[in-house]
Coordinates of C-alpha atoms in Angstrom, one line a residue:
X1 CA -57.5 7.2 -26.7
X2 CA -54.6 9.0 -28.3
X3 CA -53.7 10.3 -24.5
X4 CA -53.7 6.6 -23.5
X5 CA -51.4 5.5 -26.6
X6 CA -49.3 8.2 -25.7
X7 CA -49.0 7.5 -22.4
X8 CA -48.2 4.1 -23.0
X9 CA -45.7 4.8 -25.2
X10 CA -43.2 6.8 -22.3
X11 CA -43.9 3.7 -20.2
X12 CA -42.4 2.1 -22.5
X13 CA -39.3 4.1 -23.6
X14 CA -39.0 4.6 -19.6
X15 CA -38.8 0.9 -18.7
X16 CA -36.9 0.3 -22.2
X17 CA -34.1 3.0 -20.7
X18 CA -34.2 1.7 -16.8
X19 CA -33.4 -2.0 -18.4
X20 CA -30.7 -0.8 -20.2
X21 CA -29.2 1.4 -17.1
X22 CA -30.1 -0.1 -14.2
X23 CA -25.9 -1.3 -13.7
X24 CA -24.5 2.0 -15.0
X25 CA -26.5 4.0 -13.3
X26 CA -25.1 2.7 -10.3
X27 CA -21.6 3.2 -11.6
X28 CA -22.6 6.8 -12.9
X29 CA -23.7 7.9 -9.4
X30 CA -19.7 6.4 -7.9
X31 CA -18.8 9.9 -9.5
X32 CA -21.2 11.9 -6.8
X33 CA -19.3 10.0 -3.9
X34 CA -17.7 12.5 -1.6
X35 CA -14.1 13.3 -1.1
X36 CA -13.8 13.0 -5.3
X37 CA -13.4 16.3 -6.6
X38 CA -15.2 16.2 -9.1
X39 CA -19.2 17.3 -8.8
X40 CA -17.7 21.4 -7.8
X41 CA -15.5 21.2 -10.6
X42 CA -18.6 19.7 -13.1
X43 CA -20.5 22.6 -11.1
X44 CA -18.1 25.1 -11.9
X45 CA -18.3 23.8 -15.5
X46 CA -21.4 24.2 -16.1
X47 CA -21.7 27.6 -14.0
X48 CA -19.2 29.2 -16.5
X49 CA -20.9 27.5 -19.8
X50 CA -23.9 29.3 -18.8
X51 CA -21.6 32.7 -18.2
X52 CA -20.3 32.3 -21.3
X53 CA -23.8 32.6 -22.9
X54 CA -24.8 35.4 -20.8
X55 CA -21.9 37.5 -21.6
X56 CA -22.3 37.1 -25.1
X57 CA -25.9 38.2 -24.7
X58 CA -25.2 41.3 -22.7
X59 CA -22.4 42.2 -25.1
X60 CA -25.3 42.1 -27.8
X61 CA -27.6 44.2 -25.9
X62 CA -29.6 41.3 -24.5
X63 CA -31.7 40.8 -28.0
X64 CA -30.3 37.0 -28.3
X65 CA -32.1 36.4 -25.1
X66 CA -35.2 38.2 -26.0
X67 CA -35.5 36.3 -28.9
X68 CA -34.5 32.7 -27.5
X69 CA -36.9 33.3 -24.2
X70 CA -39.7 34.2 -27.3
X71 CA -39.4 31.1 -29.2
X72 CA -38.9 28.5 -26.3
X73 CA -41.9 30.0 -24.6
X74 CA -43.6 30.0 -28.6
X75 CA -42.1 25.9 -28.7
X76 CA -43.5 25.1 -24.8
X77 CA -46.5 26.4 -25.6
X78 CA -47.4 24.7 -29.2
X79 CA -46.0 21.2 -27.8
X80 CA -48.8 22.0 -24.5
X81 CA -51.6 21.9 -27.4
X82 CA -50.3 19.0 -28.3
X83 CA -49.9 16.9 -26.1
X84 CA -50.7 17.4 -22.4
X85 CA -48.4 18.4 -19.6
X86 CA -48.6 15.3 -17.7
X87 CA -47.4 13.5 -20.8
X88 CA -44.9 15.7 -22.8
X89 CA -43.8 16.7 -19.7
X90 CA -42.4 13.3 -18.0
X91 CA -41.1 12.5 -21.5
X92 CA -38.7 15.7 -22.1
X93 CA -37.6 14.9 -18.4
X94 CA -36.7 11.6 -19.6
X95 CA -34.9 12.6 -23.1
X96 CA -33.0 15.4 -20.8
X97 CA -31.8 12.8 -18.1
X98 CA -30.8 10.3 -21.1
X99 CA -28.8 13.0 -22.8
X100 CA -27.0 13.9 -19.7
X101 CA -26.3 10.1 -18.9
X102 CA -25.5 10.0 -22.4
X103 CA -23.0 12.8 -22.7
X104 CA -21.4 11.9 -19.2
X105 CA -20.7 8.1 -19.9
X106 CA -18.8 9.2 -23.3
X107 CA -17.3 12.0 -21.4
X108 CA -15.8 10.0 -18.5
X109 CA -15.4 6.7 -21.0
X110 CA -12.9 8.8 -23.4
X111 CA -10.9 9.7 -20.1
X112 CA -11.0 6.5 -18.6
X113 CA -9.5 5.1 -22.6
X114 CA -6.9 7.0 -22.3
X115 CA -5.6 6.7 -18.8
X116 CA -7.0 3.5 -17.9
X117 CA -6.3 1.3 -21.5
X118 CA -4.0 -1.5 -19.8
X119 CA -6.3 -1.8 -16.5
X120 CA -9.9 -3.6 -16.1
X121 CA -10.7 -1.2 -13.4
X122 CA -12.9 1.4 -14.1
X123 CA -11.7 4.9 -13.3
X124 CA -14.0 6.2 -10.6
X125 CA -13.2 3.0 -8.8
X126 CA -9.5 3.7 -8.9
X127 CA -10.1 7.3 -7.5
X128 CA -12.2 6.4 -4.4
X129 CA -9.5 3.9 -4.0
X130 CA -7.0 5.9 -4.3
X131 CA -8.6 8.4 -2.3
X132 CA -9.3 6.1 0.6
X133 CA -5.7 4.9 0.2
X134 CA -4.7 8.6 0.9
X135 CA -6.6 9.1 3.9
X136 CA -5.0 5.9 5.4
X137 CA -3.2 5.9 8.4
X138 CA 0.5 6.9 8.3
X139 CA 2.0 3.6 9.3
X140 CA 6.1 3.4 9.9
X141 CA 7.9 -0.4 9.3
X142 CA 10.9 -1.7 10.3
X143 CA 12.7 -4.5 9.6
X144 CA 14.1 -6.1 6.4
X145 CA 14.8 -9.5 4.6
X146 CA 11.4 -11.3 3.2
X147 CA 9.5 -10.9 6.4
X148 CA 9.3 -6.9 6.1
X149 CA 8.2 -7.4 2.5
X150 CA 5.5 -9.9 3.0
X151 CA 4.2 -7.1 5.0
X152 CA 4.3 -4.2 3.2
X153 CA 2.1 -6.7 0.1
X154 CA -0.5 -6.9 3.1
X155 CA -0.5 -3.4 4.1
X156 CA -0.7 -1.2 1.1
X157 CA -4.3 -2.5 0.9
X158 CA -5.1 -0.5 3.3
X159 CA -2.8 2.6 3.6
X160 CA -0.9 4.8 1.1
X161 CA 1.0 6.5 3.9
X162 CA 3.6 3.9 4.2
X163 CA 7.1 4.1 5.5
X164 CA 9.4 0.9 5.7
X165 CA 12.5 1.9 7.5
X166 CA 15.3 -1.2 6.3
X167 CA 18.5 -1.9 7.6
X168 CA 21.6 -1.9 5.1
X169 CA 23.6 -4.3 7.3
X170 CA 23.6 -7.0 4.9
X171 CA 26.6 -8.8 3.3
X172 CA 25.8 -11.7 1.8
X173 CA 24.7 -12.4 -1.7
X174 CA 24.3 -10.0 -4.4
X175 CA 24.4 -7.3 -2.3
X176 CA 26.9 -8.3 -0.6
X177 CA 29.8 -8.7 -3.8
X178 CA 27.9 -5.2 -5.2
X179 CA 28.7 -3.9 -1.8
X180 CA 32.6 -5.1 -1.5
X181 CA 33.4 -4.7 -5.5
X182 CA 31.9 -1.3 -6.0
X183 CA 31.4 0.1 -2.5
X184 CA 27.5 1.0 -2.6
X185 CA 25.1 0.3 0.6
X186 CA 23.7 -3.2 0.1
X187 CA 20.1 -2.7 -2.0
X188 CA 18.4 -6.2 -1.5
X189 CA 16.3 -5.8 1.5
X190 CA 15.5 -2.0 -0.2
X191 CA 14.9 -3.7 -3.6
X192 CA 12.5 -6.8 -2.1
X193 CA 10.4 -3.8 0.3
X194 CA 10.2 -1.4 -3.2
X195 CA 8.9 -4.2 -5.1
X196 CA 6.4 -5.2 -2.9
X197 CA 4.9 -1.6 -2.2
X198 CA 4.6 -1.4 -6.3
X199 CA 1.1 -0.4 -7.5
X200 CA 0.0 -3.1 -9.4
X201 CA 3.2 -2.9 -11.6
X202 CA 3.2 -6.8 -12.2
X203 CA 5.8 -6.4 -15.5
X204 CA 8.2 -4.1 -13.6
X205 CA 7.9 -5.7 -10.2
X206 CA 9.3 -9.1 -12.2
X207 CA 12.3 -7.1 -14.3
X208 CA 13.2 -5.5 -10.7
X209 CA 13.4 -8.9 -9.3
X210 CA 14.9 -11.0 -11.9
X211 CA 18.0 -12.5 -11.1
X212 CA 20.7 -13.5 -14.0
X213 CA 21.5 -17.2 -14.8
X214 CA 24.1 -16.7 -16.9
X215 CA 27.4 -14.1 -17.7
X216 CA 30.1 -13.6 -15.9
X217 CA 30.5 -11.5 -13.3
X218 CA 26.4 -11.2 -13.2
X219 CA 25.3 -15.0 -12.0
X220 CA 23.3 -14.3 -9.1
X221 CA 23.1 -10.8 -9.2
X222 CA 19.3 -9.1 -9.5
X223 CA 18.4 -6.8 -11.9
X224 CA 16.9 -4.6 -9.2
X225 CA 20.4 -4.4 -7.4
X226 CA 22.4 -3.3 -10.5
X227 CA 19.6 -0.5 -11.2
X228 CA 19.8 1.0 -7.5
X229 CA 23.7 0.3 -7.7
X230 CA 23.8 2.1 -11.4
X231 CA 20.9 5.0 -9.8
X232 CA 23.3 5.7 -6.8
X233 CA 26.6 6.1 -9.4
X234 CA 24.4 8.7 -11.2
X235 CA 22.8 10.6 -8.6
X236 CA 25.5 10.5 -6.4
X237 CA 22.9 9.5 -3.6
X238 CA 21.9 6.5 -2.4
X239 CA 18.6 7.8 -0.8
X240 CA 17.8 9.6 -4.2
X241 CA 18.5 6.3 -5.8
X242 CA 15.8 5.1 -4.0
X243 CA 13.3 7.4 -4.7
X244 CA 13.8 7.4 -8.5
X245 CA 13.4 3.5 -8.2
X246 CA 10.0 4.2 -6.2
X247 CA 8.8 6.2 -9.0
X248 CA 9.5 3.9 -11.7
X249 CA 7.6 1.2 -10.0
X250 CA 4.8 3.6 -9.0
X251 CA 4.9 2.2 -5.0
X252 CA 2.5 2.9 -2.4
X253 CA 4.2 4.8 0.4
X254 CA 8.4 4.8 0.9
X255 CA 11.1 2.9 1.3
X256 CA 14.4 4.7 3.3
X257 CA 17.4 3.3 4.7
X258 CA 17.4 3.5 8.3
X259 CA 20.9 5.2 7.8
X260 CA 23.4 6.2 5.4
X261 CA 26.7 4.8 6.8
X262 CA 28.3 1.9 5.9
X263 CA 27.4 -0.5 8.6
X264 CA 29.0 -3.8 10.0
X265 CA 27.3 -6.1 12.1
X266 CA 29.5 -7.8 14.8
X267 CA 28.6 -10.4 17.4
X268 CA 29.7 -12.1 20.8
X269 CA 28.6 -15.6 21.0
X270 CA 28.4 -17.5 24.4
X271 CA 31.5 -19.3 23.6
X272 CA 34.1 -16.4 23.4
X273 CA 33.9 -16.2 20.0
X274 CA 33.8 -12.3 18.1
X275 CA 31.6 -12.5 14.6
X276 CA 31.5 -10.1 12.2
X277 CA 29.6 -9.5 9.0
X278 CA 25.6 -10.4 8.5
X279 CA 26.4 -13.8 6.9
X280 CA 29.4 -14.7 9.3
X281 CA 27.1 -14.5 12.3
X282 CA 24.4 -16.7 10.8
X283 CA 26.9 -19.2 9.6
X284 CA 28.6 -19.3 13.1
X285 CA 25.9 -21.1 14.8
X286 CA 26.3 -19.9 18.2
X287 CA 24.1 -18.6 20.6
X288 CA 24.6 -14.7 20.2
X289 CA 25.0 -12.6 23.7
X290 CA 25.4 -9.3 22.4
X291 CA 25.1 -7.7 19.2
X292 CA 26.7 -4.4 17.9
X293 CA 28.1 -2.3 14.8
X294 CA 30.6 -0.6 13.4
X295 CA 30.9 2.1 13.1
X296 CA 28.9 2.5 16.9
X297 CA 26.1 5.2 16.9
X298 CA 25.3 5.9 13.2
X299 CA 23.6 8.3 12.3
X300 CA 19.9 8.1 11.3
X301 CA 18.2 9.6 7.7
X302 CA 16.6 12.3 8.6
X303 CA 13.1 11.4 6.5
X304 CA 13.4 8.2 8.5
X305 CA 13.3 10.2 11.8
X306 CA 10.2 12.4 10.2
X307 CA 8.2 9.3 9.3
X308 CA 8.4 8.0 13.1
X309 CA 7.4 11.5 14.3
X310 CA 4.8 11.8 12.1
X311 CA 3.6 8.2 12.5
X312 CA 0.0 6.7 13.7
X313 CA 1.6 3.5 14.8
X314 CA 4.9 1.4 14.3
X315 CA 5.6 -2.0 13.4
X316 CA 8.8 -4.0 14.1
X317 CA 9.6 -7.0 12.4
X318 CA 9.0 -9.9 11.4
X319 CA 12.3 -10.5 10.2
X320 CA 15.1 -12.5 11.1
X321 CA 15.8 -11.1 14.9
X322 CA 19.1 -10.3 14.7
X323 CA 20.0 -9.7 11.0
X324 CA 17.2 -7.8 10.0
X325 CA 15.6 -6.4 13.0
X326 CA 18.1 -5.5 15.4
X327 CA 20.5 -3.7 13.1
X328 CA 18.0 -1.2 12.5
X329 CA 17.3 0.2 16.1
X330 CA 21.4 -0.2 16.4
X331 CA 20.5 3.0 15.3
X332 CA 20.3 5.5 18.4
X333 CA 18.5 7.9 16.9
X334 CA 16.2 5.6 15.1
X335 CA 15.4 3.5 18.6
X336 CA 15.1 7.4 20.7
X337 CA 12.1 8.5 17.7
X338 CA 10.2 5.6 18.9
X339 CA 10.5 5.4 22.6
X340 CA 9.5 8.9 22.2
X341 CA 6.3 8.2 19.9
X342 CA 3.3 7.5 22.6
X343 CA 1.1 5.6 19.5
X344 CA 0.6 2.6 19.6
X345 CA 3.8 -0.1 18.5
X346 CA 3.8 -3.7 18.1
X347 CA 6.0 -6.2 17.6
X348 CA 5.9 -9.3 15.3
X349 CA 7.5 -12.0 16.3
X350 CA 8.3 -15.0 14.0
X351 CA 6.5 -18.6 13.8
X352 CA 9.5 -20.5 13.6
X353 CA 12.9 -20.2 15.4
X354 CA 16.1 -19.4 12.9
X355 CA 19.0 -22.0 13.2
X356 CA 22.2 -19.9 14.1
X357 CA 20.0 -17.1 15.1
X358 CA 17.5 -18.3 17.8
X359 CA 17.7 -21.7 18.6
X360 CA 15.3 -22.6 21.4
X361 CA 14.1 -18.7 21.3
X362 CA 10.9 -18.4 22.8
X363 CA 8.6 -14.9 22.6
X364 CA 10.0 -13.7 25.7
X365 CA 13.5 -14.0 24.4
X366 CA 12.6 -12.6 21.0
X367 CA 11.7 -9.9 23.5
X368 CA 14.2 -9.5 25.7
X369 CA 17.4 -9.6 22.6
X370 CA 15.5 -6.3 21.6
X371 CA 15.1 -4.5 24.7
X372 CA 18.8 -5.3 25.8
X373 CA 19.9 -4.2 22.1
X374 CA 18.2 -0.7 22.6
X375 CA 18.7 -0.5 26.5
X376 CA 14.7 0.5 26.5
X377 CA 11.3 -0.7 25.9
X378 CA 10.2 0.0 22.7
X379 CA 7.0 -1.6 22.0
X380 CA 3.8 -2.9 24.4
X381 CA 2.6 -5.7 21.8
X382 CA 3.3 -8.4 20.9
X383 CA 1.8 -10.8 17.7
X384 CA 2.2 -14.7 17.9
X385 CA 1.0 -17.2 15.2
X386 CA -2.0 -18.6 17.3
X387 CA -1.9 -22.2 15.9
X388 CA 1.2 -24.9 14.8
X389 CA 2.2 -25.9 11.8
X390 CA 0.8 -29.3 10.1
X391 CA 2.5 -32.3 11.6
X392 CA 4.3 -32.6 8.0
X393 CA 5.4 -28.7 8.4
X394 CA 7.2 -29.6 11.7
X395 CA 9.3 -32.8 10.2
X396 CA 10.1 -30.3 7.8
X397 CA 11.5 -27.9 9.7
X398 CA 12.9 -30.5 12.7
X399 CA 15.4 -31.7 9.9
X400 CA 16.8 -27.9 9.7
X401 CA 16.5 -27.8 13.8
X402 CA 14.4 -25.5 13.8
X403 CA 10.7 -25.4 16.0
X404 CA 7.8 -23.1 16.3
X405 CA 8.7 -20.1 19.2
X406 CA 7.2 -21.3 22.2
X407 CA 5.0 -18.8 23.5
X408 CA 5.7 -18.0 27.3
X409 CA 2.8 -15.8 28.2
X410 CA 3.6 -15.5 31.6
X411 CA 6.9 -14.1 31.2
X412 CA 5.9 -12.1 28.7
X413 CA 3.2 -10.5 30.9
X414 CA 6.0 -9.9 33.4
X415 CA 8.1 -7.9 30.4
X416 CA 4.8 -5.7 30.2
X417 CA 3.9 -6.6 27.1
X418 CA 0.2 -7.7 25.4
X419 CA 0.0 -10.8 23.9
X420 CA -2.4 -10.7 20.3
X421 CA -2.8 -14.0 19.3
X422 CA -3.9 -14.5 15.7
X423 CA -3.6 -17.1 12.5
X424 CA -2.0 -15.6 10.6
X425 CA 0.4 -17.9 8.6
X426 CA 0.2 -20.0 5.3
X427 CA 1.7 -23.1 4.6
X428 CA 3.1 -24.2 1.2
X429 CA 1.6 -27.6 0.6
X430 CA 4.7 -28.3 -1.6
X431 CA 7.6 -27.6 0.6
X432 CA 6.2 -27.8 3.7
X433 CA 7.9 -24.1 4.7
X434 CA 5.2 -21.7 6.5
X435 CA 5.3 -17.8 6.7
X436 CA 3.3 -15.5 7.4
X437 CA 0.1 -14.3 5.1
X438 CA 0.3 -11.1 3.8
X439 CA -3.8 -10.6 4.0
X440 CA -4.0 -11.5 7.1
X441 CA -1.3 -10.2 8.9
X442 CA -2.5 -6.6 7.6
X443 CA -5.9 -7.5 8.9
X444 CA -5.0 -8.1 12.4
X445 CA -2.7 -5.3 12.6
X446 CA -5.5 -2.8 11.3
X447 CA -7.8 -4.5 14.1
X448 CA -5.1 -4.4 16.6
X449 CA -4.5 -0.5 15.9
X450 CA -8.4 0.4 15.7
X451 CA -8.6 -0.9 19.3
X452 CA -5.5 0.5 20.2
X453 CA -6.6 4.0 19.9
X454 CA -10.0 3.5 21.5

């Protein structure tokens, strides 16, 4: 009977612990996942505790272990009398595995309180994240403006190993007066691409973006702007600028400037006229025939040239074709490192045609403006938003003239390009504006590149 009541009893306590750890144990065990780090070095702990012991018994002549083997074997035996193996022996198993849970959630609890207090995430969540992150294909960007942005918020889901190469051709705006009154390479497009590869950094990603209301001299101007302008005075660098600006924002991946010099955009339009400046040659509103800057043949960063060479697959765009695009494979060197690359590049074309830019564009002559601006074929695909815009969306947009790019598949097949056809736009139910999904668009690229290298 007392065998029976005591084997009861651990029943109990065991179902009275599995009901209480059925979810953490789960959670425990994310620490054994491979690729952590952490069981060797909880190994290697526990190896060297027991080391420990055993050198401080052989420095005592080994009597401490005599003695301790003596009274556990004394202890093991007296509890045997007692109660039987098949019971005392289940229930010590159980007290030991509760002690280690025990000891290990405070352990790893204390650790997460301290480096995890402002997050709801647990910490061995955020390390096989991270870790996957890590492992992520090393993806190169180019572009600029929003589109490049919207982008990098979809991709750095799924990749760490991020490089957005941005053009510094812009003159309009804030970075346009920082870049005429003080002389420094225009940061906007740099500041909108570091703030959207930020980690999570909601606070700082909103002070980098904020944009003043009121003072003189700083209506209009971006917070984010002054800093990289104030960071480049200091450092002397505009590239180290950038990379103390990444750290403070704690970004997944890197942001460079596709060069250094102090580029002008100009333009020939169809109607004689000669355009130069960003702004001037949207404000023109003339179909552009050939596009250039000054100085001609800049040179290329260097880390920009490494991140192509080093690069899984490349992805141009989306962007405003010839003010955000363009400039940056105006770049010789830049255009060379991918013609060279044989991984896989595609291009992303944009849903809705941009008035002074690419009136009555279609794919094909999204295409055909890039190929004649490098002089080569840089990319063999293509993306297309599959569907139109709501009927309200188009009235919208018809009052700016501008309509959805046509897709001409045929000619596009002739230019030796693929076609991937996907939905992967939103639509703001206020405004009526559509761009493209940040989700999505990273979805369909990863899919796009995991078929790619099949």
């Amino acid at each position: 009977m007392a065998t029976n009541r005591f084997l009861k009893q651990a029943m109990r306590v065991s179902r009275s612990a599995s009901r209480r750890l059925p979810n953490r144990a789960g959670h425990w065990f994310k620490w054994l996942s491979p690729g952590l780090l952490v069981k060797r070095w909880m190994f290697i702990s526990v190896s060297g505790m027991l080391m420990v012991v055993l050198g401080a018994a052989i420095w005592s002549r080994l009597t401490p272990v005599y003695y301790i083997m003596q009274f556990f074997g004394d202890l093991l035996e007296h509890v045997t009398r007692l109660f039987p193996n098949y019971i005392s022996g289940p229930l010590v198993l159980i007290l030991g595995m509760l002690l280690v849970l025990w000891g290990q959630k405070r352990t790893f609890g204390s650790i997460t309180e301290v480096l995890m207090s402002d997050r709801n995430e647990e910490l061995v969540d955020v390390l096989i994240s991270h870790r996957k992150l890590n492992r992520g294909a090393k993806i190169v960007t180019i572009g600029g403006g929003t589109g490049l942005s919207t982008l990098l918020r979809g991709l750095k889901a799924l990749s760490a190993n991020i490089t957005a190469i941005v053009t510094v051709a812009d003159d309009g705006g804030s970075s346009g007066r920082l870049r005429r009154e003080i002389g420094v390479l225009p940061p906007g497009d740099i500041r909108n691409c570091i703030a959207a590869l930020a980690d999570e950094e909601k606070l700082l990603t909103e002070l980098f973006q904020y944009r003043f209301k009121a003072g003189d001299g700083l209506v209009g101007h971006s917070f984010g702007n002054l800093f990289l302008t104030v960071l480049s005075d200091i450092t002397g660098d505009f590239e180290r600028a950038i990379a103390a600006s990444s750290k403070v924002l704690a970004i997944r991946g890197q942001v460079l400037p596709a060069t250094l010099s102090d580029v002008k955009l100009w333009a020939e339009l169809e109607d004689g006229r000669y355009v130069e400046g960003e702004s001037s040659i949207t404000e023109a509103h003339g179909k552009i025939v050939k596009i250039g800057c000054k100085p001609e043949n800049p040179p290329a960063l260097p880390k920009a040239l490494d991140a192509i060479d080093e690069a899984d697959y490349i992805v141009i765009g989306p962007g405003s074709l010839y003010t955000s695009v363009i400039p940056n494979l105006l770049v010789p060197e830049i255009a060379e490192a991918i013609a060279a690359r044989q991984v896989p590049c595609i291009y992303i074309c944009n849903i809705m045609t941009q008035p002074g830019e690419t009136d009555g564009y279609s794919v094909a002559d999204h295409i055909q403006a890039i190929d004649r601006a490098c002089g080569q074929q840089l990319f063999d695909s293509v993306l297309v938003q599959k569907t139109a815009p709501s009927d309200r969306a188009l009235l919208r947009y018809a009052q700016e003239q501008s309509h959805p790019v046509d897709l001409d598949a045929d000619v596009v097949a002739q230019l030796g390009r693929q076609v991937i056809r996907a939905n992967i736009m939103i639509e703001d139910g206020e405004t009526g504006y559509v761009r493209h999904d940040s989700r999505k668009l990273a979805r369909v690229i990863f899919r796009w590149y995991e078929q790619a290298r099949q």
